[in-house]
Coordinates of C-alpha atoms and ligand atoms in Angstrom, one line a residue:
M204 CA 3.0 15.1 34.1
H205 CA 1.1 12.0 35.7
W206 CA -2.2 12.7 37.7
R207 CA -2.5 8.8 39.4
D208 CA -6.2 9.7 40.1
E209 CA -8.2 12.5 40.6
G210 CA -6.8 13.8 43.9
E211 CA -4.0 14.6 42.0
T212 CA -5.7 16.2 38.8
R213 CA -7.4 18.3 42.0
A214 CA -3.7 19.1 43.5
F215 CA -2.8 20.4 40.9
A216 CA -6.3 22.5 40.1
K217 CA -5.7 23.7 43.1
K218 CA -1.8 25.2 42.7
L219 CA -3.6 26.9 38.8
A220 CA -6.7 28.7 41.3
A221 CA -4.0 30.1 43.6
H222 CA -2.1 32.0 40.7
P223 CA -3.9 35.3 40.2
G224 CA -3.3 35.4 36.5
V225 CA -5.9 32.7 36.5
S226 CA -8.9 35.8 36.6
D227 CA -7.7 36.9 33.6
A228 CA -6.7 34.2 31.2
Y229 CA -7.6 31.6 27.9
I230 CA -7.2 28.2 28.9
E231 CA -8.0 25.6 26.4
L232 CA -8.1 21.8 27.7
Q233 CA -7.8 19.0 24.8
G234 CA -7.9 14.9 24.6
D235 CA -10.6 12.4 23.6
L236 CA -14.0 11.9 25.6
G237 CA -13.8 10.9 28.8
A238 CA -10.5 12.3 29.4
G239 CA -10.5 14.4 32.2
K240 CA -11.4 17.6 30.7
T241 CA -14.3 19.0 32.4
S242 CA -13.2 16.9 35.7
F243 CA -10.8 19.2 35.6
V244 CA -12.7 21.9 35.3
R245 CA -14.7 21.6 37.8
H246 CA -11.9 20.9 40.7
L247 CA -10.8 24.8 38.9
L248 CA -13.5 26.2 39.7
R249 CA -14.3 24.6 43.2
S250 CA -10.8 25.7 44.0
L251 CA -11.6 29.0 42.4
G252 CA -14.9 29.0 44.9
V253 CA -17.3 27.9 43.0
E254 CA -20.2 26.4 44.6
G255 CA -23.5 24.4 43.5
R256 CA -23.7 22.1 40.8
I257 CA -21.2 21.8 37.9
K258 CA -22.8 21.4 34.7
S259 CA -20.7 20.1 31.5
P260 CA -22.1 22.5 29.3
T261 CA -21.4 20.5 26.1
Y262 CA -25.5 21.2 25.9
A263 CA -25.7 25.1 26.1
V264 CA -21.8 25.5 24.9
V265 CA -21.0 27.6 27.6
E266 CA -21.8 27.6 31.6
P267 CA -20.6 31.5 32.7
Y268 CA -19.8 31.8 36.4
V269 CA -19.7 35.2 38.8
L270 CA -18.0 35.4 42.1
P271 CA -18.2 37.0 44.6
S272 CA -15.6 39.6 45.1
G273 CA -13.4 38.4 47.7
S274 CA -10.7 40.4 49.8
K275 CA -7.6 39.5 47.5
R276 CA -10.2 39.3 44.0
Q277 CA -12.3 41.8 42.3
L278 CA -15.3 40.3 40.9
L279 CA -14.6 37.0 38.7
N280 CA -16.2 36.0 35.7
I281 CA -15.7 32.6 34.2
W282 CA -17.0 31.0 31.0
H283 CA -16.8 27.7 30.4
F284 CA -16.9 26.4 26.8
D285 CA -17.7 23.3 25.2
F286 CA -18.1 23.3 21.2
Y287 CA -18.6 19.8 21.2
R288 CA -22.1 20.9 19.5
F289 CA -20.3 24.3 18.0
N290 CA -21.5 24.0 14.1
D291 CA -23.3 27.3 13.0
P292 CA -20.0 30.5 12.9
R293 CA -23.4 32.8 12.7
E294 CA -23.3 31.1 16.5
W295 CA -20.3 32.7 17.9
E296 CA -21.9 36.3 16.9
E297 CA -25.8 35.7 17.9
A298 CA -24.1 34.5 20.8
G299 CA -22.0 37.1 21.7
F300 CA -19.2 34.8 22.1
R301 CA -16.8 37.5 20.6
E302 CA -17.8 40.3 23.6
L303 CA -17.0 37.1 26.1
F304 CA -14.0 36.5 24.9
A305 CA -12.9 40.3 25.1
S306 CA -14.1 41.1 28.7
P307 CA -11.4 40.2 31.3
G308 CA -12.6 37.1 32.9
L309 CA -11.4 33.3 33.6
K310 CA -12.0 31.1 30.1
L311 CA -11.9 27.5 29.6
A312 CA -12.9 25.3 26.3
E313 CA -13.0 22.4 25.8
W314 CA -13.1 20.9 21.9
A315 CA -11.9 24.5 21.2
D316 CA -10.7 23.1 17.6
K317 CA -14.7 23.0 16.6
A318 CA -14.3 26.5 16.4
R319 CA -11.0 27.2 15.9
G320 CA -11.0 30.6 13.5
M321 CA -13.0 32.4 16.0
L322 CA -11.4 31.8 18.8
P323 CA -7.9 33.7 20.0
Q324 CA -4.9 31.6 20.7
A325 CA -4.8 30.5 24.0
D326 CA -2.5 31.5 27.1
L327 CA -3.0 27.6 27.7
V328 CA -2.9 24.1 26.6
I329 CA -3.2 21.4 28.7
H330 CA -3.6 18.2 26.5
L331 CA -5.3 15.8 29.0
A332 CA -4.7 11.3 28.2
V333 CA -6.4 8.3 29.7
L334 CA -3.4 6.3 30.5
D335 CA -4.6 3.8 32.5
N336 CA -8.9 3.7 35.0
D337 CA -7.4 6.6 36.7
V338 CA -4.4 7.9 35.8
R339 CA -3.9 10.6 33.7
Q340 CA -1.0 11.9 31.1
A341 CA -1.3 15.6 30.9
E342 CA 0.8 18.1 29.1
A343 CA 0.7 21.8 29.2
I344 CA 1.7 24.0 26.9
A345 CA 2.3 27.5 27.2
Q346 CA 1.7 29.9 24.4
T347 CA 2.4 33.5 25.5
P348 CA 3.7 35.3 28.1
K349 CA 1.2 35.0 30.1
G350 CA 0.4 31.4 29.5
R351 CA 4.4 30.9 30.5
E352 CA 3.6 32.9 34.2
L353 CA 0.9 30.7 35.1
L354 CA 2.9 26.9 33.8
A355 CA 5.8 28.8 36.3
Ligands
ATP625 N1 -6.9 11.4 37.2 C1 -8.4 11.6 36.4 N2 -8.4 12.7 36.4 C2 -9.7 13.6 35.5 N3 -10.9 13.3 35.2 C3 -10.5 11.2 36.4 C4 -9.8 10.8 36.8 N4 -9.6 9.8 36.8 C5 -10.8 9.0 36.8 N5 -11.6 10.8 36.0 C6 -13.2 10.5 35.9 O1 -12.6 10.3 33.5 C7 -13.8 10.9 33.9 C8 -14.0 12.1 32.9 O2 -14.4 12.5 32.0 P1 -14.7 13.9 31.8 O3 -16.5 14.7 31.7 O4 -14.4 15.1 32.4 O5 -13.9 14.3 30.9 P2 -14.4 15.0 29.1 O6 -12.9 14.8 28.5 O7 -14.4 16.5 29.4 O8 -15.5 14.1 27.8 P3 -16.1 15.4 26.8 O9 -15.2 15.2 25.5 O10 -17.0 13.9 26.6 O11 -16.2 16.6 27.8 C9 -14.6 11.3 34.9 O12 -15.7 10.4 35.2 C10 -13.4 11.8 36.0 O13 -14.2 11.5 37.1
MG626 MG1 -16.0 17.6 28.8

């Protein structure tokens, strides 16, 4: 895909958010610094109904969100990870990340390569690259049946 501006990034995030399967999926965002990984996650979380500030989890490694159960959805847990500063494998157990990944909810991860041995296979990988100021190239790859369903 080519997203010509942030509005098109938001439009794709909105479509993804509308799929019920997103509420229990693991999605990785790949791409260089400034490619738009956090920006994409922000649009996705907004579409899902997250209000207030959406911080980049660069320092905290994970930012959790819980959405109140709506008419259609149950309580939705969302975890937004940024493994850029993750370098101690012991932290994986201590921070309870294993439990988080085993729990139902939406998991989103930036810089997953930094925690590769710990992470399960992502349902969907979205590679982002800057083509021009506001133009992004996005390549989405499904790695599981759930990921294929989301992409379809
Ligand atoms: N079409 C677009 N889609 C997404 N972001 C865009 C687009 N056009 C411009 N941007 C801007 O690009 C920047 C991307 O920054 P962002 O923090 O999302 O990058 P990142 O990939 O998360 O980087 P990092 O690896 O440092 O976490 C933001 O300032 C965003 O507003
Ligand atoms: Mg980021």
